[in-house]
PDB file of C-alpha atoms in Angstrom:
ATOM      1  CA  MET A 362      -4.115-206.726 -72.278  1.00  0.00           C
ATOM      2  CA  GLN A 363      -3.382-204.813 -75.551  1.00  0.00           C
ATOM      3  CA  LYS A 364      -2.825-207.022 -78.416  1.00  0.00           C
ATOM      4  CA  HIS A 365      -0.180-206.334 -81.038  1.00  0.00           C
ATOM      5  CA  ARG A 366      -0.801-206.112 -84.740  1.00  0.00           C
ATOM      6  CA  VAL A 367       0.653-208.307 -87.941  1.00  0.00           C
ATOM      7  CA  VAL A 368      -0.361-208.959 -91.206  1.00  0.00           C
ATOM      8  CA  ILE A 369       0.547-212.594 -92.637  1.00  0.00           C
ATOM      9  CA  LYS A 370       0.656-212.940 -96.548  1.00  0.00           C
ATOM     10  CA  VAL A 371       1.193-216.342 -98.077  1.00  0.00           C
ATOM     11  CA  GLY A 372       1.354-216.753-101.851  1.00  0.00           C
ATOM     12  CA  SER A 373       0.236-219.029-104.275  1.00  0.00           C
ATOM     13  CA  ALA A 374       3.777-221.106-103.871  1.00  0.00           C
ATOM     14  CA  ILE A 375       2.665-221.862-100.537  1.00  0.00           C
ATOM     15  CA  LEU A 376      -0.827-222.030-101.172  1.00  0.00           C
ATOM     16  CA  VAL A 377      -1.122-224.647-103.970  1.00  0.00           C
ATOM     17  CA  LYS A 378       0.625-228.017-105.062  1.00  0.00           C
ATOM     18  CA  ASN A 379      -0.099-230.099-107.981  1.00  0.00           C
ATOM     19  CA  GLN A 380      -1.873-226.677-109.102  1.00  0.00           C
ATOM     20  CA  LEU A 381      -4.724-227.867-106.591  1.00  0.00           C
ATOM     21  CA  ILE A 382      -5.179-225.640-102.824  1.00  0.00           C
ATOM     22  CA  ASP A 383      -3.653-227.716-100.612  1.00  0.00           C
ATOM     23  CA  ARG A 384      -5.665-228.038 -97.441  1.00  0.00           C
ATOM     24  CA  GLY A 385      -3.176-229.076 -95.094  1.00  0.00           C
ATOM     25  CA  ARG A 386      -0.746-225.979 -95.929  1.00  0.00           C
ATOM     26  CA  ILE A 387      -4.342-223.822 -94.512  1.00  0.00           C
ATOM     27  CA  GLU A 388      -5.389-225.870 -91.650  1.00  0.00           C
ATOM     28  CA  ALA A 389      -1.456-225.468 -90.659  1.00  0.00           C
ATOM     29  CA  LEU A 390      -1.900-222.027 -91.280  1.00  0.00           C
ATOM     30  CA  ALA A 391      -4.943-221.669 -89.161  1.00  0.00           C
ATOM     31  CA  HIS A 392      -3.439-223.292 -86.216  1.00  0.00           C
ATOM     32  CA  LEU A 393      -1.177-221.452 -85.981  1.00  0.00           C
ATOM     33  CA  ILE A 394      -3.026-218.230 -86.510  1.00  0.00           C
ATOM     34  CA  ALA A 395      -5.162-219.667 -83.705  1.00  0.00           C
ATOM     35  CA  LYS A 396      -2.145-219.841 -81.321  1.00  0.00           C
ATOM     36  CA  LEU A 397      -1.463-216.292 -82.275  1.00  0.00           C
ATOM     37  CA  ASN A 398      -4.837-214.679 -81.629  1.00  0.00           C
ATOM     38  CA  SER A 399      -3.263-214.550 -77.879  1.00  0.00           C
ATOM     39  CA  LYS A 400      -1.046-212.035 -78.662  1.00  0.00           C
ATOM     40  CA  TYR A 401      -1.603-210.244 -81.640  1.00  0.00           C
ATOM     41  CA  GLU A 402      -4.317-209.129 -83.899  1.00  0.00           C
ATOM     42  CA  VAL A 403      -3.682-211.135 -87.099  1.00  0.00           C
ATOM     43  CA  ILE A 404      -4.965-209.771 -90.595  1.00  0.00           C
ATOM     44  CA  LEU A 405      -4.600-212.254 -93.185  1.00  0.00           C
ATOM     45  CA  VAL A 406      -3.392-211.500 -97.134  1.00  0.00           C
ATOM     46  CA  SER A 407      -4.086-214.418 -98.754  1.00  0.00           C
ATOM     47  CA  SER A 408      -2.924-214.987-103.250  1.00  0.00           C
ATOM     48  CA  GLY A 409      -4.481-218.068-104.408  1.00  0.00           C
ATOM     49  CA  ALA A 410      -7.523-217.154-106.438  1.00  0.00           C
ATOM     50  CA  VAL A 411      -6.832-218.072-109.787  1.00  0.00           C
ATOM     51  CA  ALA A 412      -4.961-221.295-108.528  1.00  0.00           C
ATOM     52  CA  ALA A 413      -8.692-222.401-106.650  1.00  0.00           C
ATOM     53  CA  GLY A 414     -10.676-221.042-109.986  1.00  0.00           C
ATOM     54  CA  PHE A 415      -8.166-223.029-112.152  1.00  0.00           C
ATOM     55  CA  THR A 416      -8.884-226.382-110.513  1.00  0.00           C
ATOM     56  CA  ARG A 417     -12.700-225.859-112.400  1.00  0.00           C
ATOM     57  CA  ALA A 418     -11.608-224.325-115.827  1.00  0.00           C
ATOM     58  CA  LYS A 419      -8.249-224.548-117.353  1.00  0.00           C
ATOM     59  CA  LEU A 420      -8.387-221.285-118.761  1.00  0.00           C
ATOM     60  CA  ASN A 421      -4.657-219.947-120.497  1.00  0.00           C
ATOM     61  CA  LYS A 422      -4.082-217.498-117.270  1.00  0.00           C
ATOM     62  CA  ILE A 423      -1.450-215.488-119.927  1.00  0.00           C
ATOM     63  CA  HIS A 424      -4.474-213.366-121.249  1.00  0.00           C
ATOM     64  CA  LEU A 425      -5.437-210.835-118.781  1.00  0.00           C
ATOM     65  CA  ALA A 426      -9.017-211.478-119.099  1.00  0.00           C
ATOM     66  CA  ASN A 427      -9.362-215.336-118.474  1.00  0.00           C
ATOM     67  CA  LYS A 428      -6.503-214.636-115.200  1.00  0.00           C
ATOM     68  CA  GLN A 429      -9.540-212.474-114.084  1.00  0.00           C
ATOM     69  CA  ALA A 430     -12.077-214.812-114.871  1.00  0.00           C
ATOM     70  CA  LEU A 431     -10.243-217.686-112.748  1.00  0.00           C
ATOM     71  CA  ALA A 432      -9.827-215.038-110.090  1.00  0.00           C
ATOM     72  CA  ALA A 433     -13.857-214.470-109.941  1.00  0.00           C
ATOM     73  CA  ILE A 434     -14.557-218.296-109.730  1.00  0.00           C
ATOM     74  CA  GLY A 435     -11.363-219.095-107.553  1.00  0.00           C
ATOM     75  CA  GLN A 436     -12.459-216.377-104.828  1.00  0.00           C
ATOM     76  CA  PRO A 437     -14.978-217.454-103.009  1.00  0.00           C
ATOM     77  CA  LEU A 438     -13.763-221.861-103.453  1.00  0.00           C
ATOM     78  CA  LEU A 439     -10.802-219.984-101.475  1.00  0.00           C
ATOM     79  CA  MET A 440     -12.738-218.157 -99.273  1.00  0.00           C
ATOM     80  CA  GLN A 441     -14.583-221.250 -98.816  1.00  0.00           C
ATOM     81  CA  THR A 442     -12.388-223.374 -97.927  1.00  0.00           C
ATOM     82  CA  TYR A 443     -10.537-220.650 -95.205  1.00  0.00           C
ATOM     83  CA  ALA A 444     -13.657-220.520 -93.766  1.00  0.00           C
ATOM     84  CA  GLU A 445     -14.570-224.239 -93.189  1.00  0.00           C
ATOM     85  CA  ILE A 446     -11.330-224.691 -92.036  1.00  0.00           C
ATOM     86  CA  PHE A 447     -10.754-221.713 -89.515  1.00  0.00           C
ATOM     87  CA  ALA A 448     -14.274-222.391 -87.940  1.00  0.00           C
ATOM     88  CA  SER A 449     -12.459-225.860 -87.132  1.00  0.00           C
ATOM     89  CA  PHE A 450     -10.055-223.599 -85.006  1.00  0.00           C
ATOM     90  CA  GLY A 451     -12.454-220.840 -83.689  1.00  0.00           C
ATOM     91  CA  ILE A 452     -12.184-218.328 -86.127  1.00  0.00           C
ATOM     92  CA  THR A 453     -14.415-216.130 -88.041  1.00  0.00           C
ATOM     93  CA  THR A 454     -13.335-215.181 -91.235  1.00  0.00           C
ATOM     94  CA  ALA A 455     -13.957-212.060 -92.919  1.00  0.00           C
ATOM     95  CA  GLN A 456     -13.162-211.106 -97.183  1.00  0.00           C
ATOM     96  CA  VAL A 457     -11.421-207.838 -97.729  1.00  0.00           C
ATOM     97  CA  LEU A 458     -10.849-207.110-101.395  1.00  0.00           C
ATOM     98  CA  LEU A 459      -8.718-204.220-101.950  1.00  0.00           C
ATOM     99  CA  SER A 460      -7.169-202.725-105.178  1.00  0.00           C
ATOM    100  CA  ALA A 461      -4.300-199.450-105.144  1.00  0.00           C
ATOM    101  CA  TYR A 462      -6.991-197.056-105.809  1.00  0.00           C
ATOM    102  CA  ASP A 463      -8.276-197.610-101.851  1.00  0.00           C
ATOM    103  CA  PHE A 464      -5.706-196.738-100.502  1.00  0.00           C
ATOM    104  CA  ASP A 465      -4.841-193.351-103.365  1.00  0.00           C
ATOM    105  CA  SER A 466      -8.361-192.398-102.308  1.00  0.00           C
ATOM    106  CA  ARG A 467      -8.512-190.917 -98.711  1.00  0.00           C
ATOM    107  CA  LYS A 468     -11.515-191.361 -98.273  1.00  0.00           C
ATOM    108  CA  SER A 469     -12.304-195.336 -99.633  1.00  0.00           C
ATOM    109  CA  THR A 470      -8.895-195.857 -96.935  1.00  0.00           C
ATOM    110  CA  GLN A 471     -10.505-194.612 -94.715  1.00  0.00           C
ATOM    111  CA  ASN A 472     -13.422-196.532 -94.929  1.00  0.00           C
ATOM    112  CA  ALA A 473     -11.612-199.526 -95.123  1.00  0.00           C
ATOM    113  CA  ARG A 474      -9.801-198.871 -92.130  1.00  0.00           C
ATOM    114  CA  ASN A 475     -12.968-198.085 -90.381  1.00  0.00           C
ATOM    115  CA  ALA A 476     -14.053-201.751 -91.406  1.00  0.00           C
ATOM    116  CA  MET A 477     -10.960-203.192 -90.569  1.00  0.00           C
ATOM    117  CA  GLU A 478     -10.719-202.145 -86.780  1.00  0.00           C
ATOM    118  CA  VAL A 479     -14.948-203.539 -86.682  1.00  0.00           C
ATOM    119  CA  LEU A 480     -13.808-206.838 -87.477  1.00  0.00           C
ATOM    120  CA  LEU A 481     -10.218-206.916 -85.446  1.00  0.00           C
ATOM    121  CA  GLN A 482     -12.440-206.016 -82.066  1.00  0.00           C
ATOM    122  CA  ASN A 483     -14.689-208.552 -82.404  1.00  0.00           C
ATOM    123  CA  GLY A 484     -12.358-210.936 -83.389  1.00  0.00           C
ATOM    124  CA  ILE A 485     -12.906-212.136 -86.459  1.00  0.00           C
ATOM    125  CA  LEU A 486     -10.014-212.100 -89.081  1.00  0.00           C
ATOM    126  CA  PRO A 487      -9.819-210.399 -92.272  1.00  0.00           C
ATOM    127  CA  ILE A 488      -8.735-212.208 -95.226  1.00  0.00           C
ATOM    128  CA  ILE A 489      -7.376-209.827 -97.962  1.00  0.00           C
ATOM    129  CA  ASN A 490      -6.719-210.352-101.564  1.00  0.00           C
ATOM    130  CA  GLU A 491      -6.196-207.661-104.822  1.00  0.00           C
ATOM    131  CA  ASN A 492      -9.173-207.446-106.919  1.00  0.00           C
ATOM    132  CA  ASP A 493      -8.221-209.422-109.390  1.00  0.00           C
ATOM    133  CA  VAL A 494     -11.685-209.211-111.494  1.00  0.00           C
ATOM    134  CA  THR A 495     -11.092-205.466-111.538  1.00  0.00           C
ATOM    135  CA  ALA A 496      -7.680-204.513-111.030  1.00  0.00           C
ATOM    136  CA  THR A 497      -5.045-204.956-114.342  1.00  0.00           C
ATOM    137  CA  GLY A 498      -1.371-205.846-114.095  1.00  0.00           C
ATOM    138  CA  GLU A 499      -1.441-203.841-117.504  1.00  0.00           C
ATOM    139  CA  LEU A 500      -1.243-201.203-115.838  1.00  0.00           C
ATOM    140  CA  SER A 501       1.406-198.975-113.711  1.00  0.00           C
ATOM    141  CA  LEU A 502       1.597-200.152-110.472  1.00  0.00           C
ATOM    142  CA  LEU A 503       1.445-196.578-109.372  1.00  0.00           C
ATOM    143  CA  MET A 504      -2.521-197.638-109.996  1.00  0.00           C
ATOM    144  CA  GLU A 505      -2.867-201.564-109.280  1.00  0.00           C
ATOM    145  CA  PHE A 506      -0.256-203.667-106.599  1.00  0.00           C
ATOM    146  CA  GLY A 507       0.282-206.825-109.587  1.00  0.00           C
ATOM    147  CA  ASP A 508       1.184-209.014-106.680  1.00  0.00           C
ATOM    148  CA  ASN A 509       0.690-209.392-102.850  1.00  0.00           C
ATOM    149  CA  ASP A 510       4.015-208.608-101.253  1.00  0.00           C
ATOM    150  CA  GLN A 511       3.094-204.862-102.369  1.00  0.00           C
ATOM    151  CA  LEU A 512      -0.325-204.966-101.270  1.00  0.00           C
ATOM    152  CA  SER A 513       0.457-206.843 -98.058  1.00  0.00           C
ATOM    153  CA  ALA A 514       3.405-203.860 -97.280  1.00  0.00           C
ATOM    154  CA  HIS A 515       0.509-200.965 -98.588  1.00  0.00           C
ATOM    155  CA  VAL A 516      -2.233-203.068 -95.963  1.00  0.00           C
ATOM    156  CA  THR A 517       0.714-202.752 -92.866  1.00  0.00           C
ATOM    157  CA  HIS A 518       1.662-199.325 -92.786  1.00  0.00           C
ATOM    158  CA  PHE A 519      -2.230-197.647 -93.316  1.00  0.00           C
ATOM    159  CA  PHE A 520      -4.004-200.341 -91.561  1.00  0.00           C
ATOM    160  CA  ASN A 521      -1.307-200.327 -88.505  1.00  0.00           C
ATOM    161  CA  ALA A 522       0.470-202.793 -87.652  1.00  0.00           C
ATOM    162  CA  GLU A 523       3.657-203.795 -86.148  1.00  0.00           C
ATOM    163  CA  ILE A 524       5.645-205.913 -88.299  1.00  0.00           C
ATOM    164  CA  LEU A 525       4.597-207.862 -91.942  1.00  0.00           C
ATOM    165  CA  ALA A 526       5.210-211.218 -91.972  1.00  0.00           C
ATOM    166  CA  ILE A 527       5.248-212.858 -95.950  1.00  0.00           C
ATOM    167  CA  LEU A 528       5.414-216.757 -95.931  1.00  0.00           C
ATOM    168  CA  SER A 529       7.331-217.883 -99.100  1.00  0.00           C
ATOM    169  CA  ASP A 530       8.765-220.433-100.814  1.00  0.00           C
ATOM    170  CA  ILE A 531      12.466-219.678 -99.788  1.00  0.00           C
ATOM    171  CA  GLU A 532      13.406-219.503 -96.612  1.00  0.00           C
ATOM    172  CA  GLY A 533      14.779-216.109 -96.472  1.00  0.00           C
ATOM    173  CA  TYR A 534      16.798-213.309 -98.294  1.00  0.00           C
ATOM    174  CA  TYR A 535      19.912-215.038 -99.124  1.00  0.00           C
ATOM    175  CA  GLU A 536      23.344-213.306 -99.521  1.00  0.00           C
ATOM    176  CA  GLU A 537      23.298-215.278-103.410  1.00  0.00           C
ATOM    177  CA  ASN A 538      21.361-217.328-105.448  1.00  0.00           C
ATOM    178  CA  PRO A 539      20.676-220.131-103.806  1.00  0.00           C
ATOM    179  CA  SER A 540      19.637-222.098-107.073  1.00  0.00           C
ATOM    180  CA  VAL A 541      22.866-221.047-108.423  1.00  0.00           C
ATOM    181  CA  ASN A 542      24.872-221.490-104.851  1.00  0.00           C
ATOM    182  CA  PRO A 543      23.183-224.088-103.195  1.00  0.00           C
ATOM    183  CA  VAL A 544      25.855-222.804 -98.990  1.00  0.00           C
ATOM    184  CA  ALA A 545      24.467-219.271 -99.973  1.00  0.00           C
ATOM    185  CA  LYS A 546      24.405-218.048 -96.833  1.00  0.00           C
ATOM    186  CA  ILE A 547      20.547-215.815 -95.515  1.00  0.00           C
ATOM    187  CA  TYR A 548      20.924-212.104 -94.285  1.00  0.00           C
ATOM    188  CA  SER A 549      19.291-212.451 -90.698  1.00  0.00           C
ATOM    189  CA  GLN A 550      18.897-209.088 -90.240  1.00  0.00           C
ATOM    190  CA  ILE A 551      18.666-206.053 -93.507  1.00  0.00           C
ATOM    191  CA  ASN A 552      18.629-202.578 -92.360  1.00  0.00           C
ATOM    192  CA  GLU A 553      18.338-201.123 -95.404  1.00  0.00           C
ATOM    193  CA  ILE A 554      18.742-202.038 -99.525  1.00  0.00           C
ATOM    194  CA  PRO A 555      20.523-201.155-102.350  1.00  0.00           C
ATOM    195  CA  GLN A 556      18.025-199.341-105.465  1.00  0.00           C
ATOM    196  CA  GLU A 557      19.753-201.896-107.678  1.00  0.00           C
ATOM    197  CA  SER A 558      18.644-204.983-106.352  1.00  0.00           C
ATOM    198  CA  LEU A 559      15.074-203.116-106.399  1.00  0.00           C
ATOM    199  CA  ILE A 560      14.517-203.108-110.274  1.00  0.00           C
ATOM    200  CA  ALA A 561      16.070-206.653-111.018  1.00  0.00           C
ATOM    201  CA  GLN A 562      13.685-208.982-112.980  1.00  0.00           C
ATOM    202  CA  ALA A 563      10.937-210.542-110.901  1.00  0.00           C
ATOM    203  CA  THR A 564      11.533-214.291-110.830  1.00  0.00           C
ATOM    204  CA  PRO A 565       8.790-215.991-109.328  1.00  0.00           C
ATOM    205  CA  ASN A 566       9.053-219.995-108.926  1.00  0.00           C
ATOM    206  CA  ASN A 567       5.803-221.328-109.238  1.00  0.00           C
ATOM    207  CA  ALA A 568       2.873-221.446-112.162  1.00  0.00           C
ATOM    208  CA  PHE A 569       0.711-219.037-109.550  1.00  0.00           C
ATOM    209  CA  ALA A 570       2.836-216.680-108.408  1.00  0.00           C
ATOM    210  CA  THR A 571       2.789-213.186-109.333  1.00  0.00           C
ATOM    211  CA  GLY A 572       6.093-212.088-106.941  1.00  0.00           C
ATOM    212  CA  GLY A 573       9.632-212.759-106.803  1.00  0.00           C
ATOM    213  CA  ILE A 574      11.817-212.037-104.408  1.00  0.00           C
ATOM    214  CA  VAL A 575      11.842-208.350-105.738  1.00  0.00           C
ATOM    215  CA  THR A 576       8.693-207.623-105.202  1.00  0.00           C
ATOM    216  CA  LYS A 577       9.679-208.910-101.048  1.00  0.00           C
ATOM    217  CA  LEU A 578      12.085-206.612-101.557  1.00  0.00           C
ATOM    218  CA  LYS A 579      10.008-203.956-102.606  1.00  0.00           C
ATOM    219  CA  ALA A 580       7.799-204.291-100.157  1.00  0.00           C
ATOM    220  CA  ALA A 581       9.888-204.368 -97.389  1.00  0.00           C
ATOM    221  CA  ASP A 582      11.981-200.784 -98.540  1.00  0.00           C
ATOM    222  CA  PHE A 583       8.153-199.442 -98.419  1.00  0.00           C
ATOM    223  CA  LEU A 584       7.959-200.528 -94.957  1.00  0.00           C
ATOM    224  CA  LEU A 585      12.051-199.536 -93.530  1.00  0.00           C
ATOM    225  CA  GLN A 586      10.345-196.410 -95.122  1.00  0.00           C
ATOM    226  CA  ASN A 587       7.541-195.899 -93.265  1.00  0.00           C
ATOM    227  CA  GLY A 588       9.379-197.294 -89.994  1.00  0.00           C
ATOM    228  CA  ARG A 589       7.863-200.629 -90.347  1.00  0.00           C
ATOM    229  CA  LYS A 590       9.099-204.248 -90.303  1.00  0.00           C
ATOM    230  CA  MET A 591       9.187-207.095 -92.579  1.00  0.00           C
ATOM    231  CA  PHE A 592       9.591-211.165 -91.083  1.00  0.00           C
ATOM    232  CA  LEU A 593      10.522-212.989 -94.338  1.00  0.00           C
ATOM    233  CA  SER A 594      10.508-216.836 -93.839  1.00  0.00           C
ATOM    234  CA  SER A 595       9.386-220.340 -94.899  1.00  0.00           C
ATOM    235  CA  GLY A 596       5.915-221.065 -95.623  1.00  0.00           C
ATOM    236  CA  LYS A 597       6.670-224.708 -95.123  1.00  0.00           C
ATOM    237  CA  HIS A 598       8.030-223.949 -91.745  1.00  0.00           C
ATOM    238  CA  LEU A 599       6.013-221.701 -89.462  1.00  0.00           C
ATOM    239  CA  GLU A 600       7.717-222.897 -86.494  1.00  0.00           C
ATOM    240  CA  VAL A 601       9.809-220.539 -87.324  1.00  0.00           C
ATOM    241  CA  LEU A 602       7.359-217.726 -87.675  1.00  0.00           C
ATOM    242  CA  GLU A 603       5.502-218.578 -84.622  1.00  0.00           C
ATOM    243  CA  LYS A 604       8.798-219.268 -82.561  1.00  0.00           C
ATOM    244  CA  PHE A 605       9.975-215.120 -83.985  1.00  0.00           C
ATOM    245  CA  LEU A 606       6.532-213.831 -83.114  1.00  0.00           C
ATOM    246  CA  LEU A 607       5.546-215.619 -79.731  1.00  0.00           C
ATOM    247  CA  GLU A 608       9.077-216.014 -78.342  1.00  0.00           C
ATOM    248  CA  GLY A 609      11.048-213.028 -80.018  1.00  0.00           C
ATOM    249  CA  ILE A 610      13.563-216.246 -81.300  1.00  0.00           C
ATOM    250  CA  GLN A 611      14.655-216.364 -84.695  1.00  0.00           C
ATOM    251  CA  LEU A 612      15.553-219.373 -85.619  1.00  0.00           C
ATOM    252  CA  SER A 613      15.993-218.951 -89.572  1.00  0.00           C
ATOM    253  CA  GLY A 614      14.619-216.093 -91.617  1.00  0.00           C
ATOM    254  CA  THR A 615      14.926-212.122 -92.391  1.00  0.00           C
ATOM    255  CA  LEU A 616      13.929-209.859 -90.260  1.00  0.00           C
ATOM    256  CA  PHE A 617      13.763-206.293 -92.297  1.00  0.00           C
ATOM    257  CA  ALA A 618      13.698-203.502 -89.332  1.00  0.00           C
TER     258      ALA A 618
END
């Protein structure tokens, strides 16, 4: 049976609890991906390296060099956690570090694509993160992503996945700010994103998050322009994504298509 391909992006707001990596959340994610493997080739884009590094060195992440150092400390710790937990579900993981340059260079893109195909064909789960140690958030987004929402959108497009599923600390894309209006409704489907929504100030809710709803909308806009889909739902209620991907039932969340 020909499998579909999906990219799942999970952010620091989901992976980090009380400034520690939440193993329970990773176990729930591994359980979900194990179920999806019957129907999908899965690529995981994960944040959390800086947060993992902070558990070993309390450096002020406001300073770029400190943030890069934390990422260097945390990346192997995060990957070790993933490897241990996914192994208990019979899944082998592989680390893939990418930067914007890898999608700007035809040769680098093809090299990454070739490696990705080998991993997926052999049932190995690629876990992708931006190469934070060499990436510099001070540069233009044309040079560096600066957040994993837009990285995951590029991964979806260039590695030929049908859909990007972003697991966030919010339930979906709301008509109004839910922190201001508690009864604000979620858009079930969006076909086009107004340009003014793409230039608003990013509002990350977590000490280790770098994005917010704006970076998610930018990711969705990129995918819409390239004929692909994005699904935004809560990383705390994985049954929403499971039901959507395996049964086509949308309990909640927002589909950009």
